[in-house]
Coordinates of C-alpha atoms and ligand atoms in Angstrom, one line a residue:
M1 CA 0.0 0.0 0.0
V2 CA 1.5 3.4 -1.0
R3 CA 2.2 5.2 2.3
H4 CA 2.4 9.0 2.7
D5 CA 4.4 9.1 6.0
D6 CA 6.3 12.3 5.3
E7 CA 6.4 14.7 2.4
Q8 CA 7.1 11.9 -0.1
P9 CA 5.0 8.8 -0.7
T10 CA 6.8 5.5 0.1
L11 CA 6.5 2.2 -1.8
T12 CA 7.7 -1.0 -0.3
V13 CA 9.5 -3.7 -2.4
G14 CA 9.3 -7.3 -1.3
L15 CA 12.0 -9.6 -2.5
L16 CA 11.8 -13.3 -3.4
G17 CA 15.3 -14.6 -3.3
C18 CA 18.6 -13.0 -2.1
G19 CA 21.3 -14.7 -4.1
T20 CA 23.6 -13.1 -6.6
V21 CA 21.0 -10.9 -8.3
G22 CA 18.9 -10.3 -5.1
S23 CA 21.9 -9.0 -3.1
G24 CA 22.6 -6.7 -6.0
V25 CA 19.1 -5.4 -5.8
V26 CA 19.4 -4.8 -2.1
R27 CA 22.7 -2.9 -2.6
L28 CA 21.5 -0.7 -5.5
L29 CA 18.3 0.1 -3.7
A30 CA 20.2 1.3 -0.7
D31 CA 23.1 3.0 -2.7
H32 CA 20.8 4.8 -5.1
A33 CA 17.9 5.6 -2.7
E34 CA 18.2 9.4 -3.0
D35 CA 18.6 9.4 -6.8
I36 CA 15.6 7.1 -7.2
A37 CA 13.5 9.2 -4.8
A38 CA 14.3 12.3 -6.8
R39 CA 13.4 10.7 -10.1
L40 CA 10.3 9.0 -8.9
G41 CA 9.0 11.5 -6.5
A42 CA 8.6 8.7 -4.0
R43 CA 10.8 6.6 -1.8
L44 CA 11.4 2.9 -2.5
V45 CA 12.1 0.9 0.6
L46 CA 13.0 -2.7 1.1
G47 CA 10.4 -4.8 2.8
P48 CA 10.5 -8.5 3.6
V49 CA 13.1 -10.6 1.8
A50 CA 12.4 -14.3 1.4
V51 CA 15.4 -16.6 1.5
R52 CA 15.8 -20.3 2.0
N53 CA 18.1 -20.0 5.0
P54 CA 17.7 -16.7 7.0
S55 CA 20.6 -17.5 9.4
R56 CA 23.2 -17.8 6.6
D57 CA 25.9 -15.0 6.4
R58 CA 25.3 -12.6 3.5
D59 CA 27.3 -9.7 2.2
V60 CA 24.3 -7.3 2.3
E61 CA 22.3 -6.1 5.3
V62 CA 18.6 -7.0 5.3
A63 CA 16.4 -6.0 8.2
H64 CA 13.5 -8.3 7.5
L65 CA 14.5 -11.8 6.4
V66 CA 11.8 -14.4 6.2
S67 CA 11.9 -18.1 5.2
D68 CA 8.3 -18.3 4.0
P69 CA 8.0 -16.5 0.7
D70 CA 4.2 -16.4 1.1
L71 CA 4.8 -13.8 3.8
V72 CA 6.2 -11.5 1.1
I73 CA 3.4 -11.7 -1.4
S74 CA 0.7 -11.6 1.3
D75 CA 2.2 -8.7 3.2
P76 CA -0.3 -5.8 2.8
D77 CA 2.6 -3.3 3.0
V78 CA 4.4 -4.8 0.0
D79 CA 3.6 -2.7 -3.1
I80 CA 5.9 -4.4 -5.6
V81 CA 7.1 -8.0 -5.6
V82 CA 10.5 -8.7 -7.1
E83 CA 11.2 -12.4 -8.0
V84 CA 14.9 -13.3 -8.3
M85 CA 14.8 -17.0 -7.2
G86 CA 14.9 -18.5 -10.7
G87 CA 13.4 -21.8 -11.8
I88 CA 9.7 -22.6 -12.4
E89 CA 8.4 -23.5 -8.9
P90 CA 7.8 -22.0 -6.5
A91 CA 8.6 -18.9 -8.5
R92 CA 5.5 -19.3 -10.7
S93 CA 3.0 -19.9 -7.8
L94 CA 4.4 -16.9 -5.9
I95 CA 4.2 -14.6 -8.9
V96 CA 0.6 -15.8 -9.6
G97 CA -0.2 -15.2 -5.9
A98 CA 1.2 -11.6 -6.1
L99 CA -0.6 -10.8 -9.3
E100 CA -3.9 -12.2 -7.9
R101 CA -3.5 -9.8 -5.0
G102 CA -3.1 -7.0 -7.5
K103 CA 0.6 -6.5 -6.8
P104 CA 2.9 -5.7 -9.8
V105 CA 5.8 -8.1 -10.3
V106 CA 9.3 -7.6 -11.5
T107 CA 11.1 -10.9 -12.4
A108 CA 14.5 -11.9 -13.8
N109 CA 13.3 -15.4 -14.5
K110 CA 14.0 -16.3 -18.2
E111 CA 13.0 -19.9 -17.7
L112 CA 9.6 -19.0 -16.4
V113 CA 8.9 -16.1 -18.8
S114 CA 10.0 -18.2 -21.8
T115 CA 7.7 -21.1 -20.9
L116 CA 4.7 -19.8 -19.0
G117 CA 5.0 -16.1 -19.7
G118 CA 1.7 -16.1 -21.6
E119 CA -0.3 -17.3 -18.6
L120 CA 1.4 -14.7 -16.4
F121 CA 0.8 -11.8 -18.8
D122 CA -2.9 -12.7 -19.2
L123 CA -3.3 -12.9 -15.5
A124 CA -1.5 -9.5 -15.0
D125 CA -3.6 -7.9 -17.7
G126 CA -6.8 -9.2 -16.2
K127 CA -5.8 -7.7 -12.9
G128 CA -4.6 -4.4 -14.5
V129 CA -1.1 -4.7 -13.0
R130 CA 2.3 -4.8 -14.6
I131 CA 4.7 -7.7 -14.9
E132 CA 8.2 -6.7 -16.1
Y133 CA 11.2 -8.8 -17.0
E134 CA 14.0 -6.7 -18.5
A135 CA 16.6 -8.6 -16.5
A136 CA 15.5 -12.0 -17.9
V137 CA 17.3 -11.3 -21.2
A138 CA 20.9 -10.1 -21.6
G139 CA 21.2 -8.8 -18.0
A140 CA 21.9 -5.1 -17.9
I141 CA 21.2 -4.4 -21.6
P142 CA 17.9 -2.6 -22.1
I143 CA 16.3 -4.8 -24.9
I144 CA 12.8 -5.7 -23.7
K145 CA 11.6 -2.1 -23.6
P146 CA 13.2 -1.1 -26.9
L147 CA 11.5 -4.0 -28.6
R148 CA 8.2 -3.5 -26.9
E149 CA 8.0 0.3 -26.8
S150 CA 10.7 2.1 -28.8
L151 CA 10.2 0.0 -31.9
A152 CA 6.4 -0.3 -31.6
G153 CA 6.0 1.8 -34.7
D154 CA 8.5 -0.1 -36.8
R155 CA 8.6 -3.7 -38.1
V156 CA 11.4 -5.9 -36.9
R157 CA 12.7 -8.3 -39.5
K158 CA 15.5 -10.1 -37.6
V159 CA 17.2 -10.3 -34.2
L160 CA 20.7 -11.7 -33.8
G161 CA 22.0 -12.0 -30.3
I162 CA 24.9 -13.1 -28.3
L163 CA 22.8 -13.9 -25.2
N164 CA 25.0 -16.2 -23.2
G165 CA 28.1 -14.7 -21.5
T166 CA 29.6 -18.0 -20.5
T167 CA 29.8 -19.4 -24.0
N168 CA 31.0 -16.0 -25.4
Y169 CA 33.7 -16.0 -22.8
I170 CA 34.7 -19.6 -23.7
L171 CA 34.8 -18.9 -27.5
T172 CA 36.8 -15.7 -26.9
K173 CA 39.4 -17.5 -24.9
M174 CA 39.6 -20.4 -27.4
T175 CA 40.0 -17.9 -30.3
E176 CA 42.4 -15.4 -28.7
E177 CA 44.4 -17.6 -26.4
G178 CA 44.1 -21.0 -27.9
V179 CA 42.9 -22.5 -24.5
S180 CA 40.9 -25.7 -24.4
F181 CA 37.1 -25.7 -24.1
A182 CA 37.3 -27.2 -20.6
E183 CA 39.9 -24.7 -19.3
A184 CA 37.8 -21.8 -20.6
L185 CA 34.6 -23.2 -19.0
G186 CA 36.4 -23.6 -15.7
D187 CA 37.5 -19.9 -15.8
A188 CA 33.9 -18.8 -16.7
Q189 CA 32.6 -20.7 -13.7
R190 CA 35.2 -19.2 -11.4
L191 CA 34.2 -15.7 -12.6
G192 CA 30.6 -16.4 -11.8
Y193 CA 29.0 -16.1 -15.2
A194 CA 28.0 -19.7 -15.6
E195 CA 24.7 -21.4 -14.6
R196 CA 24.9 -24.0 -11.9
D197 CA 24.4 -26.7 -14.6
P198 CA 27.0 -26.1 -17.3
A199 CA 24.6 -27.7 -19.9
A200 CA 22.3 -24.7 -19.6
D201 CA 25.1 -22.5 -21.0
V202 CA 27.1 -24.8 -23.3
E203 CA 24.2 -26.7 -24.8
G204 CA 22.4 -23.4 -25.5
F205 CA 19.3 -23.8 -23.2
D206 CA 19.9 -20.4 -21.5
A207 CA 20.3 -18.6 -24.8
A208 CA 17.2 -20.5 -26.2
S209 CA 15.0 -19.2 -23.4
K210 CA 16.2 -15.7 -24.0
A211 CA 15.7 -16.1 -27.8
A212 CA 12.1 -17.1 -27.3
I213 CA 11.4 -14.0 -25.2
L214 CA 13.0 -11.7 -27.8
A215 CA 11.2 -13.4 -30.7
S216 CA 7.8 -13.0 -28.9
L217 CA 8.4 -9.3 -28.5
A218 CA 9.9 -8.8 -31.9
F219 CA 7.1 -10.5 -33.8
D220 CA 4.1 -10.1 -31.4
A221 CA 3.7 -13.8 -31.0
R222 CA 3.9 -16.3 -28.2
V223 CA 7.1 -18.1 -28.9
V224 CA 8.2 -20.5 -26.1
A225 CA 11.6 -22.0 -25.4
G226 CA 10.4 -25.4 -26.9
D227 CA 9.9 -23.6 -30.3
V228 CA 13.6 -22.8 -30.5
Y229 CA 16.0 -25.0 -32.5
R230 CA 19.1 -25.5 -30.4
E231 CA 22.7 -26.6 -30.7
G232 CA 25.5 -25.9 -28.2
V233 CA 29.2 -25.2 -28.5
T234 CA 30.8 -28.4 -27.2
R235 CA 31.8 -29.7 -30.6
I236 CA 33.7 -26.5 -31.7
T237 CA 37.4 -27.3 -32.2
A238 CA 40.5 -25.2 -32.5
T239 CA 40.6 -26.4 -36.1
D240 CA 37.2 -24.8 -36.8
I241 CA 38.3 -21.6 -35.1
G242 CA 41.5 -21.5 -37.2
H243 CA 39.7 -22.2 -40.5
A244 CA 37.1 -19.6 -39.7
R245 CA 39.7 -17.0 -39.0
R246 CA 41.5 -17.8 -42.3
M247 CA 38.3 -17.3 -44.2
G248 CA 37.6 -14.0 -42.5
Y249 CA 35.1 -15.1 -39.9
V250 CA 34.7 -15.4 -36.1
I251 CA 32.7 -18.2 -34.4
K252 CA 29.9 -17.1 -32.0
L253 CA 27.0 -18.8 -30.3
L254 CA 24.2 -16.9 -31.9
A255 CA 20.5 -16.6 -31.1
I256 CA 18.6 -15.8 -34.3
A257 CA 15.0 -14.9 -34.6
E258 CA 13.4 -13.9 -38.0
E259 CA 10.0 -13.7 -39.6
V260 CA 9.8 -14.7 -43.2
D261 CA 6.4 -14.8 -45.0
G262 CA 4.5 -14.8 -41.7
A263 CA 6.4 -17.7 -40.1
I264 CA 8.8 -17.2 -37.3
G265 CA 12.1 -19.1 -37.2
V266 CA 14.1 -19.1 -33.9
R267 CA 17.4 -20.9 -33.5
V268 CA 20.4 -21.0 -31.2
H269 CA 23.6 -22.5 -32.6
P270 CA 27.2 -21.8 -33.2
A271 CA 27.7 -19.7 -36.4
L272 CA 30.5 -18.1 -38.3
I273 CA 30.0 -14.3 -38.7
P274 CA 32.2 -12.0 -40.9
A275 CA 35.0 -10.5 -38.8
E276 CA 33.7 -7.1 -39.7
H277 CA 30.2 -7.7 -38.5
P278 CA 29.5 -5.6 -35.3
L279 CA 28.7 -8.8 -33.3
A280 CA 32.2 -10.2 -34.1
S281 CA 33.7 -7.6 -31.8
V282 CA 31.6 -8.7 -28.8
R283 CA 34.3 -10.3 -26.6
E284 CA 34.6 -12.0 -23.2
S285 CA 31.4 -12.4 -21.3
F286 CA 29.6 -9.4 -22.9
N287 CA 26.2 -9.8 -24.6
A288 CA 24.8 -8.0 -27.5
V289 CA 21.6 -7.9 -29.5
F290 CA 21.6 -6.8 -33.2
V291 CA 18.2 -5.8 -34.5
E292 CA 17.2 -5.2 -38.1
A293 CA 14.1 -3.2 -38.6
D294 CA 12.4 -1.7 -41.6
G295 CA 12.5 1.9 -40.5
A296 CA 15.3 2.0 -37.9
G297 CA 17.7 -0.1 -40.0
E298 CA 20.4 -1.8 -38.0
L299 CA 20.6 -1.3 -34.2
M300 CA 23.0 -2.9 -31.7
F301 CA 22.6 -3.1 -27.9
Y302 CA 25.7 -4.1 -26.0
G303 CA 26.6 -4.7 -22.4
R304 CA 27.0 -7.1 -19.5
G305 CA 24.6 -10.0 -19.7
A306 CA 25.1 -11.4 -16.2
G307 CA 26.4 -10.7 -12.8
C308 CA 25.2 -9.2 -9.6
L309 CA 25.0 -5.4 -10.2
P310 CA 24.4 -5.5 -14.0
T311 CA 21.4 -7.7 -13.6
A312 CA 20.2 -5.8 -10.5
S313 CA 20.4 -2.6 -12.5
A314 CA 17.8 -4.0 -15.0
V315 CA 15.6 -5.2 -12.2
L316 CA 15.6 -1.8 -10.5
G317 CA 14.8 0.0 -13.7
D318 CA 11.7 -2.2 -13.9
V319 CA 10.9 -1.5 -10.3
V320 CA 11.0 2.2 -10.9
S321 CA 8.9 1.8 -14.0
V322 CA 6.2 -0.1 -12.2
A323 CA 6.4 2.2 -9.2
R324 CA 5.6 5.1 -11.6
A325 CA 2.6 3.3 -12.9
L326 CA 1.4 2.6 -9.4
L327 CA 1.8 6.3 -8.4
S328 CA -0.1 7.5 -11.5
G329 CA -2.9 5.0 -10.8
E330 CA -2.9 3.8 -14.4
R331 CA -4.6 0.5 -15.1
A332 CA -1.7 -1.3 -16.6
S333 CA -1.6 -3.4 -19.8
N334 CA 1.5 -5.4 -20.5
G335 CA 2.0 -4.2 -24.0
R336 CA 0.9 -6.0 -27.1
A337 CA -1.7 -8.7 -27.5
H338 CA 0.3 -11.7 -28.5
R339 CA -1.1 -14.0 -31.2
P340 CA -0.2 -17.7 -31.3
A341 CA 3.1 -18.1 -33.2
T342 CA 3.4 -19.8 -36.6
I343 CA 6.8 -21.5 -36.3
R344 CA 8.7 -22.2 -39.5
P345 CA 9.9 -25.8 -39.7
F346 CA 13.7 -25.7 -39.0
E347 CA 14.3 -27.6 -42.4
D348 CA 13.0 -24.5 -44.2
T349 CA 15.7 -22.3 -42.7
T350 CA 17.7 -20.6 -45.5
V351 CA 21.3 -19.9 -44.5
Q352 CA 24.9 -20.2 -45.7
Y353 CA 27.0 -23.2 -44.5
Y354 CA 30.6 -23.9 -43.6
V355 CA 31.5 -27.6 -44.3
L356 CA 34.8 -29.1 -43.5
L357 CA 35.7 -32.5 -45.1
D358 CA 38.6 -34.9 -44.7
V359 CA 39.0 -36.4 -48.2
A360 CA 41.4 -38.6 -50.1
D361 CA 43.9 -36.4 -52.0
Q362 CA 43.2 -38.0 -55.4
P363 CA 42.2 -36.8 -58.9
G364 CA 38.4 -36.2 -59.3
V365 CA 37.6 -35.9 -55.6
L366 CA 37.0 -32.1 -55.7
A367 CA 34.7 -32.6 -58.7
A368 CA 32.8 -35.4 -57.0
V369 CA 32.3 -33.3 -53.9
A370 CA 31.2 -30.2 -55.9
S371 CA 28.8 -32.2 -58.0
T372 CA 27.2 -33.6 -54.8
F373 CA 26.5 -30.0 -53.7
G374 CA 25.2 -29.3 -57.3
D375 CA 22.9 -32.3 -57.2
H376 CA 21.0 -30.7 -54.3
A377 CA 21.1 -27.2 -55.9
V378 CA 23.4 -26.0 -53.1
S379 CA 25.7 -23.4 -54.6
I380 CA 29.3 -23.2 -53.4
R381 CA 30.6 -19.7 -52.6
S382 CA 34.3 -20.4 -51.7
V383 CA 36.6 -23.4 -51.4
W384 CA 39.9 -23.9 -49.6
Q385 CA 42.0 -27.1 -49.7
E386 CA 45.2 -28.2 -48.1
G387 CA 46.9 -31.6 -48.6
T388 CA 48.2 -33.5 -45.5
G389 CA 49.8 -36.5 -47.3
D390 CA 47.3 -39.0 -48.7
L391 CA 44.5 -36.9 -47.2
A392 CA 43.3 -33.4 -47.7
Q393 CA 41.2 -31.0 -45.7
L394 CA 38.5 -29.4 -47.9
L395 CA 36.6 -26.5 -46.6
L396 CA 33.6 -25.1 -48.5
I397 CA 31.4 -22.1 -47.8
T398 CA 28.1 -22.2 -49.6
H399 CA 25.7 -19.5 -50.7
A400 CA 22.5 -19.4 -48.8
A401 CA 20.6 -22.7 -49.1
R402 CA 17.7 -24.5 -47.5
E403 CA 18.6 -26.5 -44.5
R404 CA 16.9 -29.6 -45.9
A405 CA 19.0 -29.4 -49.1
V406 CA 22.2 -29.1 -47.1
Q407 CA 21.3 -32.0 -44.9
A408 CA 20.6 -34.1 -48.0
T409 CA 24.0 -33.0 -49.5
L410 CA 25.8 -34.0 -46.3
H411 CA 24.1 -37.4 -46.3
D412 CA 25.3 -38.0 -49.9
L413 CA 28.8 -36.7 -49.1
R414 CA 29.2 -39.2 -46.2
A415 CA 28.5 -42.0 -48.7
L416 CA 31.3 -40.9 -51.1
P417 CA 34.2 -43.3 -50.9
A418 CA 36.7 -40.4 -51.1
V419 CA 35.1 -38.6 -48.1
R420 CA 36.7 -40.0 -45.0
D421 CA 34.9 -37.6 -42.6
V422 CA 32.5 -34.7 -42.5
A423 CA 34.6 -33.1 -39.8
S424 CA 32.5 -30.1 -39.1
V425 CA 29.3 -28.3 -40.3
M426 CA 28.4 -24.9 -39.1
R427 CA 26.0 -22.2 -40.3
V428 CA 27.3 -18.8 -41.5
E429 CA 25.3 -15.7 -40.5
G430 CA 25.5 -12.0 -41.1
G431 CA 26.5 -12.3 -44.8
E432 CA 24.0 -13.2 -47.5
V433 CA 20.2 -12.9 -46.9
Ligands
LIG501 N1 24.8 -18.1 -17.4 C1 24.2 -16.9 -18.1 C2 25.3 -16.4 -19.0 C3 23.9 -15.9 -17.0 O1 26.4 -17.0 -19.0 O2 25.0 -15.5 -19.7 C4 22.8 -15.0 -17.3 O3 21.6 -15.7 -17.8

C-alpha cells in the first residue's frame, strides 16, 4: 500500500530470493535511494526478503528476512514483488499469488517467462497490473523495452543475439588464447558467469529461453523455449576456429529470430560471422543484440549480460517503472496482445554453410564433392583445400541454401568413398540474406 508518511510517498519492495541478483538489488536500492526518490517523487524501501536460510551469512544487510515466501506476497505493506529466485516452482506460484493480490511483479526469470509467460501476462492484464522482466534477457542491456516500446512503430525483421556470457567468454578465450574448451569453461565458472548446470550454458538452453522471449516481442507472437531449434558449442574445435579466421570469420553462439512470410524461425547454434560484423567484436562475457528493422535499419545493444550489479540494474529499472505506474494510478496493460506463433519448420531455414571435409587427395575428388552439392542445388561460394599427405582437408562455404537441401547433401557426401569424414558443419550468419 502506498504510504504517505512524510512529504514523499513511500513504496515497499518485497524480494523473493537474495542470491547473486537479489543481493545486487538490495545494494543498489540502498546506494541509489536518494537518486531514485528524486526521479520517482517517492521513496522505494526494502520490505520483507524471502530466503531459504535466513541464518546464513550474506554480504548485504537485510532488516527483514523471512523463510516463508508467502509472507512477502501476502504482506499488505508490500507494493511491488521482485522475484529473483529463478526456476519454475515455487517462483510461478508466488508470482501468480502476487498478481492475484493486485501487486505488480518484476522478475529476472527467463526460464519462467519463456515457458509460462503467456499465462502470467494474461493474469496480470486481467488484474490491471504490470509484470516486467527486463533482467531476464541479456542482464543489464535494455532490450525488452526497446523491442516493446521504442520499436512499436516499426517492423522488426530479424534479431541476432549473443545472449550467453559464458559461451561467449569460452569462445573468446579459445579464439584469442588457444585454450581448451574445458579450461575456458572452468574460468567462466570461477568468474561467476555460468549457470549451476553447465549444460544450460554450453548446450544453448539459456540462450534459447532468451531467444524465445525476444522473438515473442519482436514479432508479437507467443514463442516459447520449446519452439527454439538449439545446438550448443561443445563440438567446436581449435581447427574450426583457425579455419574460420583464415576465411575472415569469427565463431559465436548466436540466437537468431526472424520472420519470413508470416512464419517465425528461432534458433540458437554456433555460427561463423564475418569478422567485420558488429557482433564479431563482442568479446569476453559481454552480450549484444543486433536488430534489423524496416524503419530503424540496424541497431546494436551491447553490455553485461550477467552478474550481480548489472542484472540488478535492469531489475531496479523495472521496479522504478512499475512504481511510476502505481503512483499514477494507471490500469496497466503489459504491452501488445500476443497472437499464437506460426513457427517455421527448421528444415526450411535458408542460411549459408561452412562444411569441413577430410577427403582422399586424389584426382576427381573435388569434382565429386562439388557435383554432390550441385545435385541438391546448393551453390558453393568459396573453397579452400590443403593436402596432408594422402588426405586433404577441404573447406567449403556455400551460398544461402535450404537446411533440408544441405542435410541431403551431407548425407550423400558421407556416402562418397573419397570422403573420410564430414569433420565439421556450421552455419554462417551476417552475410547473404
Ligand atoms: N549463465 C548466463 C550467462 C547468466 O552466461 O550469460 C545469465 O543468464
